[in-house]
Amino acid sequence: MKIVGIDPGKSGALALVESSTLQCEDVLLMPYDGKELNVLEVSQFLSKADAVVLERQQAMPAQGRGSIFTLGSAYGAFRATVALSGKKYMTALPTKWTRTVLEGVPGEGKARNITAAKRLFPELDLTPGRRTKPHDGIADAALLAFYGCRV
């Protein structure tokens, strides 16, 4: 079964994982056309999958109104695109999927997620292009797909 994990943040990503081999087969960095999410590109990526795990978004107290609107708008676009794809899907709160996937992994925050992704997917390129720092959106998307494999 092929599962897509989606980290829907502005610097997020989508990752396609084969559940039987736990191989990350493909990655798509968040496709934006200016300020708008390219839902056609997302839809084409989802066509490769059997199921989808989308990280549930929620407003945080310190966020500004514009930031919350952008976040909610992109999250709504993702939910609609995933639902219209006809794929089986689930949404997962960050606290829930990280508790399951990061159990026993040392560290804190995004560095902990990157460490876990490197362990689970050693061949996954977390520094695509000319990046020197690991892309935490790719790590989170791969971990979300792994969470889908586990539940």
mmCIF file of N, CA, C and O in Angstrom, residues 15-99:
data_model
loop_
_atom_site.group_PDB
_atom_site.id
_atom_site.type_symbol
_atom_site.label_atom_id
_atom_site.label_comp_id
_atom_site.label_asym_id
_atom_site.label_seq_id
_atom_site.Cartn_x
_atom_site.Cartn_y
_atom_site.Cartn_z
ATOM 1 N N ALA A 15 5.115 13.292 0.956
ATOM 2 C CA ALA A 15 6.028 12.164 0.778
ATOM 3 C C ALA A 15 5.211 10.905 0.540
ATOM 4 O O ALA A 15 4.229 10.645 1.236
ATOM 5 N N LEU A 16 5.634 10.104 -0.436
ATOM 6 C CA LEU A 16 4.976 8.851 -0.790
ATOM 7 C C LEU A 16 5.815 7.695 -0.260
ATOM 8 O O LEU A 16 6.984 7.549 -0.634
ATOM 9 N N VAL A 17 5.222 6.879 0.620
ATOM 10 C CA VAL A 17 5.925 5.758 1.234
ATOM 11 C C VAL A 17 5.197 4.457 0.910
ATOM 12 O O VAL A 17 3.973 4.381 1.023
ATOM 13 N N GLU A 18 5.965 3.453 0.520
ATOM 14 C CA GLU A 18 5.436 2.099 0.299
ATOM 15 C C GLU A 18 5.429 1.402 1.656
ATOM 16 O O GLU A 18 6.476 1.224 2.271
ATOM 17 N N SER A 19 4.249 1.012 2.139
ATOM 18 C CA SER A 19 4.132 0.476 3.494
ATOM 19 C C SER A 19 4.798 -0.883 3.675
ATOM 20 O O SER A 19 5.270 -1.207 4.760
ATOM 21 N N SER A 20 4.861 -1.703 2.634
ATOM 22 C CA SER A 20 5.449 -3.042 2.793
ATOM 23 C C SER A 20 6.970 -2.999 2.897
ATOM 24 O O SER A 20 7.572 -3.827 3.589
ATOM 25 N N THR A 21 7.616 -2.029 2.247
ATOM 26 C CA THR A 21 9.073 -1.945 2.273
ATOM 27 C C THR A 21 9.587 -0.770 3.094
ATOM 28 O O THR A 21 10.786 -0.674 3.354
ATOM 29 N N LEU A 22 8.680 0.122 3.486
ATOM 30 C CA LEU A 22 9.026 1.371 4.175
ATOM 31 C C LEU A 22 10.065 2.170 3.398
ATOM 32 O O LEU A 22 10.997 2.731 3.965
ATOM 33 N N GLN A 23 9.881 2.222 2.086
ATOM 34 C CA GLN A 23 10.735 3.032 1.223
ATOM 35 C C GLN A 23 9.987 4.308 0.854
ATOM 36 O O GLN A 23 8.817 4.246 0.465
ATOM 37 N N CYS A 24 10.667 5.432 0.980
ATOM 38 C CA CYS A 24 10.081 6.693 0.521
ATOM 39 C C CYS A 24 10.344 6.773 -0.975
ATOM 40 O O CYS A 24 11.489 6.896 -1.404
ATOM 41 N N GLU A 25 9.284 6.670 -1.759
ATOM 42 C CA GLU A 25 9.418 6.573 -3.215
ATOM 43 C C GLU A 25 9.426 7.911 -3.934
ATOM 44 O O GLU A 25 9.951 8.014 -5.036
ATOM 45 N N ASP A 26 8.810 8.925 -3.345
ATOM 46 C CA ASP A 26 8.746 10.213 -4.025
ATOM 47 C C ASP A 26 8.452 11.313 -3.017
ATOM 48 O O ASP A 26 7.835 11.062 -1.972
ATOM 49 N N VAL A 27 8.890 12.518 -3.334
ATOM 50 C CA VAL A 27 8.674 13.683 -2.478
ATOM 51 C C VAL A 27 8.268 14.862 -3.363
ATOM 52 O O VAL A 27 8.776 15.008 -4.478
ATOM 53 N N LEU A 28 7.359 15.661 -2.859
ATOM 54 C CA LEU A 28 6.956 16.893 -3.543
ATOM 55 C C LEU A 28 7.032 18.021 -2.524
ATOM 56 O O LEU A 28 6.346 17.977 -1.499
ATOM 57 N N LEU A 29 7.896 19.013 -2.797
ATOM 58 C CA LEU A 29 7.924 20.192 -1.939
ATOM 59 C C LEU A 29 6.634 20.963 -2.151
ATOM 60 O O LEU A 29 6.032 20.891 -3.215
ATOM 61 N N MET A 30 6.223 21.695 -1.139
ATOM 62 C CA MET A 30 4.937 22.375 -1.169
ATOM 63 C C MET A 30 4.795 23.205 -2.443
ATOM 64 O O MET A 30 5.546 24.143 -2.657
ATOM 65 N N PRO A 31 3.829 22.833 -3.296
ATOM 66 C CA PRO A 31 3.684 23.527 -4.581
ATOM 67 C C PRO A 31 2.808 24.773 -4.482
ATOM 68 O O PRO A 31 1.586 24.688 -4.448
ATOM 69 N N TYR A 32 3.438 25.912 -4.420
ATOM 70 C CA TYR A 32 2.702 27.180 -4.386
ATOM 71 C C TYR A 32 2.937 27.952 -5.671
ATOM 72 O O TYR A 32 4.045 27.975 -6.198
ATOM 73 N N ASP A 33 1.868 28.540 -6.181
ATOM 74 C CA ASP A 33 1.948 29.500 -7.279
ATOM 75 C C ASP A 33 1.703 30.861 -6.641
ATOM 76 O O ASP A 33 0.547 31.240 -6.415
ATOM 77 N N GLY A 34 2.769 31.543 -6.289
ATOM 78 C CA GLY A 34 2.634 32.783 -5.537
ATOM 79 C C GLY A 34 2.149 32.457 -4.140
ATOM 80 O O GLY A 34 2.790 31.730 -3.404
ATOM 81 N N LYS A 35 0.954 32.943 -3.798
ATOM 82 C CA LYS A 35 0.394 32.667 -2.474
ATOM 83 C C LYS A 35 -0.642 31.554 -2.496
ATOM 84 O O LYS A 35 -1.182 31.178 -1.465
ATOM 85 N N GLU A 36 -0.933 31.032 -3.681
ATOM 86 C CA GLU A 36 -1.967 30.010 -3.816
ATOM 87 C C GLU A 36 -1.370 28.611 -3.933
ATOM 88 O O GLU A 36 -0.397 28.402 -4.659
ATOM 89 N N LEU A 37 -1.966 27.662 -3.247
ATOM 90 C CA LEU A 37 -1.560 26.268 -3.335
ATOM 91 C C LEU A 37 -1.951 25.723 -4.704
ATOM 92 O O LEU A 37 -3.073 25.917 -5.158
ATOM 93 N N ASN A 38 -1.040 25.041 -5.367
ATOM 94 C CA ASN A 38 -1.312 24.449 -6.672
ATOM 95 C C ASN A 38 -1.985 23.094 -6.442
ATOM 96 O O ASN A 38 -1.322 22.063 -6.343
ATOM 97 N N VAL A 39 -3.321 23.108 -6.356
ATOM 98 C CA VAL A 39 -4.059 21.881 -6.033
ATOM 99 C C VAL A 39 -4.007 20.856 -7.164
ATOM 100 O O VAL A 39 -4.127 19.659 -6.914
ATOM 101 N N LEU A 40 -3.794 21.291 -8.380
ATOM 102 C CA LEU A 40 -3.662 20.350 -9.497
ATOM 103 C C LEU A 40 -2.407 19.500 -9.318
ATOM 104 O O LEU A 40 -2.444 18.277 -9.490
ATOM 105 N N GLU A 41 -1.295 20.135 -8.938
ATOM 106 C CA GLU A 41 -0.059 19.397 -8.702
ATOM 107 C C GLU A 41 -0.210 18.446 -7.510
ATOM 108 O O GLU A 41 0.273 17.319 -7.542
ATOM 109 N N VAL A 42 -0.895 18.899 -6.469
ATOM 110 C CA VAL A 42 -1.164 18.040 -5.313
ATOM 111 C C VAL A 42 -2.007 16.843 -5.740
ATOM 112 O O VAL A 42 -1.719 15.693 -5.396
ATOM 113 N N SER A 43 -3.037 17.095 -6.518
ATOM 114 C CA SER A 43 -3.924 16.030 -6.997
ATOM 115 C C SER A 43 -3.161 14.997 -7.826
ATOM 116 O O SER A 43 -3.373 13.793 -7.679
ATOM 117 N N GLN A 44 -2.276 15.452 -8.692
ATOM 118 C CA GLN A 44 -1.481 14.535 -9.506
ATOM 119 C C GLN A 44 -0.563 13.680 -8.635
ATOM 120 O O GLN A 44 -0.385 12.494 -8.890
ATOM 121 N N PHE A 45 0.009 14.273 -7.600
ATOM 122 C CA PHE A 45 0.867 13.516 -6.687
ATOM 123 C C PHE A 45 0.050 12.475 -5.923
ATOM 124 O O PHE A 45 0.479 11.340 -5.747
ATOM 125 N N LEU A 46 -1.160 12.857 -5.491
ATOM 126 C CA LEU A 46 -2.020 11.938 -4.738
ATOM 127 C C LEU A 46 -2.485 10.754 -5.583
ATOM 128 O O LEU A 46 -2.818 9.703 -5.039
ATOM 129 N N SER A 47 -2.486 10.900 -6.900
ATOM 130 C CA SER A 47 -2.946 9.811 -7.770
ATOM 131 C C SER A 47 -2.060 8.571 -7.658
ATOM 132 O O SER A 47 -2.479 7.472 -7.997
ATOM 133 N N LYS A 48 -0.840 8.724 -7.134
ATOM 134 C CA LYS A 48 0.092 7.592 -6.965
ATOM 135 C C LYS A 48 -0.202 6.791 -5.705
ATOM 136 O O LYS A 48 0.376 5.723 -5.504
ATOM 137 N N ALA A 49 -1.062 7.302 -4.832
ATOM 138 C CA ALA A 49 -1.249 6.724 -3.497
ATOM 139 C C ALA A 49 -2.538 5.936 -3.356
ATOM 140 O O ALA A 49 -3.472 6.091 -4.131
ATOM 141 N N ASP A 50 -2.556 5.093 -2.312
ATOM 142 C CA ASP A 50 -3.762 4.365 -1.926
ATOM 143 C C ASP A 50 -4.452 5.044 -0.738
ATOM 144 O O ASP A 50 -5.655 4.913 -0.559
ATOM 145 N N ALA A 51 -3.651 5.731 0.090
ATOM 146 C CA ALA A 51 -4.178 6.373 1.292
ATOM 147 C C ALA A 51 -3.346 7.619 1.599
ATOM 148 O O ALA A 51 -2.222 7.760 1.123
ATOM 149 N N VAL A 52 -3.918 8.498 2.431
ATOM 150 C CA VAL A 52 -3.281 9.776 2.741
ATOM 151 C C VAL A 52 -3.396 10.058 4.236
ATOM 152 O O VAL A 52 -4.429 9.793 4.847
ATOM 153 N N VAL A 53 -2.308 10.595 4.808
ATOM 154 C CA VAL A 53 -2.325 11.092 6.180
ATOM 155 C C VAL A 53 -1.988 12.580 6.114
ATOM 156 O O VAL A 53 -0.912 12.966 5.668
ATOM 157 N N LEU A 54 -2.934 13.408 6.531
ATOM 158 C CA LEU A 54 -2.795 14.854 6.502
ATOM 159 C C LEU A 54 -2.655 15.364 7.927
ATOM 160 O O LEU A 54 -3.486 15.045 8.785
ATOM 161 N N GLU A 55 -1.603 16.141 8.178
ATOM 162 C CA GLU A 55 -1.434 16.702 9.520
ATOM 163 C C GLU A 55 -2.514 17.748 9.761
ATOM 164 O O GLU A 55 -2.686 18.672 8.974
ATOM 165 N N ARG A 56 -3.257 17.578 10.838
ATOM 166 C CA ARG A 56 -4.324 18.508 11.182
ATOM 167 C C ARG A 56 -3.717 19.823 11.667
ATOM 168 O O ARG A 56 -2.776 19.830 12.449
ATOM 169 N N GLN A 57 -4.265 20.910 11.182
ATOM 170 C CA GLN A 57 -3.769 22.241 11.535
ATOM 171 C C GLN A 57 -4.704 22.910 12.526
ATOM 172 O O GLN A 57 -5.908 22.684 12.502
ATOM 173 N N GLN A 58 -4.116 23.743 13.372
ATOM 174 C CA GLN A 58 -4.919 24.520 14.313
ATOM 175 C C GLN A 58 -4.195 25.816 14.607
ATOM 176 O O GLN A 58 -2.978 25.888 14.538
ATOM 177 N N ALA A 59 -4.957 26.840 14.917
ATOM 178 C CA ALA A 59 -4.380 28.146 15.215
ATOM 179 C C ALA A 59 -3.693 28.116 16.579
ATOM 180 O O ALA A 59 -4.168 27.462 17.509
ATOM 181 N N MET A 60 -2.583 28.816 16.665
ATOM 182 C CA MET A 60 -1.854 28.942 17.928
ATOM 183 C C MET A 60 -2.087 30.355 18.460
ATOM 184 O O MET A 60 -2.253 31.306 17.681
ATOM 185 N N PRO A 61 -2.077 30.519 19.777
ATOM 186 C CA PRO A 61 -2.406 31.818 20.366
ATOM 187 C C PRO A 61 -1.550 32.991 19.873
ATOM 188 O O PRO A 61 -2.048 34.092 19.725
ATOM 189 N N ALA A 62 -0.285 32.796 19.586
ATOM 190 C CA ALA A 62 0.598 33.902 19.213
ATOM 191 C C ALA A 62 0.537 34.245 17.720
ATOM 192 O O ALA A 62 1.151 35.208 17.292
ATOM 193 N N GLN A 63 -0.204 33.471 16.923
ATOM 194 C CA GLN A 63 -0.258 33.719 15.483
ATOM 195 C C GLN A 63 -1.117 34.934 15.156
ATOM 196 O O GLN A 63 -2.120 35.197 15.814
ATOM 197 N N GLY A 64 -0.725 35.640 14.114
ATOM 198 C CA GLY A 64 -1.497 36.793 13.657
ATOM 199 C C GLY A 64 -2.677 36.341 12.813
ATOM 200 O O GLY A 64 -2.730 35.205 12.346
ATOM 201 N N ARG A 65 -3.621 37.256 12.596
ATOM 202 C CA ARG A 65 -4.814 36.917 11.825
ATOM 203 C C ARG A 65 -4.494 36.503 10.396
ATOM 204 O O ARG A 65 -5.074 35.566 9.868
ATOM 205 N N GLY A 66 -3.569 37.214 9.760
ATOM 206 C CA GLY A 66 -3.204 36.882 8.379
ATOM 207 C C GLY A 66 -2.591 35.503 8.276
ATOM 208 O O GLY A 66 -2.895 34.728 7.360
ATOM 209 N N SER A 67 -1.745 35.175 9.220
ATOM 210 C CA SER A 67 -1.095 33.866 9.248
ATOM 211 C C SER A 67 -2.125 32.756 9.448
ATOM 212 O O SER A 67 -2.076 31.718 8.786
ATOM 213 N N ILE A 68 -3.062 32.978 10.340
ATOM 214 C CA ILE A 68 -4.109 31.987 10.602
ATOM 215 C C ILE A 68 -4.981 31.798 9.361
ATOM 216 O O ILE A 68 -5.345 30.676 9.007
ATOM 217 N N PHE A 69 -5.299 32.901 8.675
ATOM 218 C CA PHE A 69 -6.119 32.807 7.469
ATOM 219 C C PHE A 69 -5.399 32.005 6.392
ATOM 220 O O PHE A 69 -5.988 31.132 5.751
ATOM 221 N N THR A 70 -4.106 32.278 6.179
ATOM 222 C CA THR A 70 -3.316 31.554 5.183
ATOM 223 C C THR A 70 -3.255 30.073 5.524
ATOM 224 O O THR A 70 -3.440 29.212 4.658
ATOM 225 N N LEU A 71 -2.988 29.775 6.785
ATOM 226 C CA LEU A 71 -2.913 28.392 7.246
ATOM 227 C C LEU A 71 -4.246 27.673 7.043
ATOM 228 O O LEU A 71 -4.295 26.571 6.474
ATOM 229 N N GLY A 72 -5.332 28.296 7.448
ATOM 230 C CA GLY A 72 -6.657 27.687 7.310
ATOM 231 C C GLY A 72 -7.063 27.504 5.860
ATOM 232 O O GLY A 72 -7.665 26.493 5.489
ATOM 233 N N SER A 73 -6.708 28.468 5.032
ATOM 234 C CA SER A 73 -7.037 28.396 3.620
ATOM 235 C C SER A 73 -6.315 27.225 2.956
ATOM 236 O O SER A 73 -6.918 26.430 2.218
ATOM 237 N N ALA A 74 -5.016 27.086 3.209
ATOM 238 C CA ALA A 74 -4.235 25.984 2.625
ATOM 239 C C ALA A 74 -4.721 24.640 3.162
ATOM 240 O O ALA A 74 -4.861 23.671 2.407
ATOM 241 N N TYR A 75 -5.004 24.580 4.456
ATOM 242 C CA TYR A 75 -5.476 23.328 5.050
ATOM 243 C C TYR A 75 -6.816 22.920 4.440
ATOM 244 O O TYR A 75 -7.034 21.749 4.110
ATOM 245 N N GLY A 76 -7.701 23.876 4.244
ATOM 246 C CA GLY A 76 -8.995 23.596 3.614
ATOM 247 C C GLY A 76 -8.823 23.106 2.182
ATOM 248 O O GLY A 76 -9.517 22.177 1.740
ATOM 249 N N ALA A 77 -7.891 23.717 1.458
ATOM 250 C CA ALA A 77 -7.619 23.281 0.084
ATOM 251 C C ALA A 77 -7.093 21.846 0.074
ATOM 252 O O ALA A 77 -7.486 21.038 -0.781
ATOM 253 N N PHE A 78 -6.231 21.530 1.018
ATOM 254 C CA PHE A 78 -5.721 20.154 1.106
ATOM 255 C C PHE A 78 -6.836 19.167 1.432
ATOM 256 O O PHE A 78 -6.938 18.116 0.816
ATOM 257 N N ARG A 79 -7.658 19.513 2.409
ATOM 258 C CA ARG A 79 -8.749 18.594 2.788
ATOM 259 C C ARG A 79 -9.677 18.345 1.620
ATOM 260 O O ARG A 79 -10.085 17.211 1.370
ATOM 261 N N ALA A 80 -10.009 19.397 0.889
ATOM 262 C CA ALA A 80 -10.905 19.249 -0.260
ATOM 263 C C ALA A 80 -10.240 18.412 -1.352
ATOM 264 O O ALA A 80 -10.876 17.517 -1.921
ATOM 265 N N THR A 81 -8.982 18.679 -1.644
ATOM 266 C CA THR A 81 -8.271 17.943 -2.691
ATOM 267 C C THR A 81 -8.157 16.466 -2.335
ATOM 268 O O THR A 81 -8.380 15.594 -3.182
ATOM 269 N N VAL A 82 -7.829 16.184 -1.080
ATOM 270 C CA VAL A 82 -7.712 14.793 -0.634
ATOM 271 C C VAL A 82 -9.078 14.106 -0.704
ATOM 272 O O VAL A 82 -9.189 12.980 -1.198
ATOM 273 N N ALA A 83 -10.118 14.768 -0.220
ATOM 274 C CA ALA A 83 -11.460 14.176 -0.240
ATOM 275 C C ALA A 83 -11.918 13.900 -1.673
ATOM 276 O O ALA A 83 -12.478 12.836 -1.966
ATOM 277 N N LEU A 84 -11.662 14.843 -2.573
ATOM 278 C CA LEU A 84 -12.077 14.670 -3.964
ATOM 279 C C LEU A 84 -11.253 13.608 -4.696
ATOM 280 O O LEU A 84 -11.694 13.088 -5.719
ATOM 281 N N SER A 85 -10.092 13.280 -4.169
ATOM 282 C CA SER A 85 -9.263 12.249 -4.804
ATOM 283 C C SER A 85 -9.881 10.857 -4.647
ATOM 284 O O SER A 85 -9.541 9.944 -5.382
ATOM 285 N N GLY A 86 -10.770 10.719 -3.674
ATOM 286 C CA GLY A 86 -11.403 9.426 -3.430
ATOM 287 C C GLY A 86 -10.532 8.451 -2.650
ATOM 288 O O GLY A 86 -10.903 7.300 -2.455
ATOM 289 N N LYS A 87 -9.368 8.914 -2.196
ATOM 290 C CA LYS A 87 -8.453 8.051 -1.428
ATOM 291 C C LYS A 87 -8.927 7.961 0.016
ATOM 292 O O LYS A 87 -9.563 8.868 0.537
ATOM 293 N N LYS A 88 -8.592 6.822 0.638
ATOM 294 C CA LYS A 88 -8.807 6.707 2.071
ATOM 295 C C LYS A 88 -7.881 7.711 2.740
ATOM 296 O O LYS A 88 -6.722 7.832 2.345
ATOM 297 N N TYR A 89 -8.387 8.450 3.725
ATOM 298 C CA TYR A 89 -7.496 9.402 4.388
ATOM 299 C C TYR A 89 -7.862 9.582 5.845
ATOM 300 O O TYR A 89 -8.951 9.236 6.292
ATOM 301 N N MET A 90 -6.880 10.112 6.570
ATOM 302 C CA MET A 90 -7.086 10.461 7.971
ATOM 303 C C MET A 90 -6.319 11.745 8.246
ATOM 304 O O MET A 90 -5.370 12.072 7.533
ATOM 305 N N THR A 91 -6.779 12.475 9.255
ATOM 306 C CA THR A 91 -6.034 13.636 9.723
ATOM 307 C C THR A 91 -5.458 13.254 11.088
ATOM 308 O O THR A 91 -6.068 12.490 11.836
ATOM 309 N N ALA A 92 -4.274 13.778 11.363
ATOM 310 C CA ALA A 92 -3.606 13.439 12.619
ATOM 311 C C ALA A 92 -3.082 14.707 13.279
ATOM 312 O O ALA A 92 -2.408 15.513 12.640
ATOM 313 N N LEU A 93 -3.411 14.875 14.542
ATOM 314 C CA LEU A 93 -2.873 15.998 15.306
ATOM 315 C C LEU A 93 -1.375 15.793 15.501
ATOM 316 O O LEU A 93 -0.924 14.660 15.718
ATOM 317 N N PRO A 94 -0.595 16.863 15.456
ATOM 318 C CA PRO A 94 0.851 16.731 15.643
ATOM 319 C C PRO A 94 1.219 16.030 16.946
ATOM 320 O O PRO A 94 2.140 15.208 16.968
ATOM 321 N N THR A 95 0.501 16.322 18.020
ATOM 322 C CA THR A 95 0.820 15.689 19.301
ATOM 323 C C THR A 95 0.615 14.177 19.256
ATOM 324 O O THR A 95 1.357 13.426 19.884
ATOM 325 N N LYS A 96 -0.371 13.737 18.497
ATOM 326 C CA LYS A 96 -0.663 12.306 18.432
ATOM 327 C C LYS A 96 0.338 11.551 17.552
ATOM 328 O O LYS A 96 0.896 10.541 17.962
ATOM 329 N N TRP A 97 0.574 12.036 16.323
ATOM 330 C CA TRP A 97 1.467 11.274 15.450
ATOM 331 C C TRP A 97 2.916 11.334 15.921
ATOM 332 O O TRP A 97 3.640 10.359 15.801
ATOM 333 N N THR A 98 3.338 12.468 16.501
ATOM 334 C CA THR A 98 4.726 12.538 16.975
ATOM 335 C C THR A 98 4.945 11.638 18.186
ATOM 336 O O THR A 98 6.003 11.029 18.319
ATOM 337 N N ARG A 99 3.936 11.520 19.038
ATOM 338 C CA ARG A 99 4.054 10.637 20.206
ATOM 339 C C ARG A 99 4.275 9.193 19.760
ATOM 340 O O ARG A 99 5.061 8.455 20.346
#
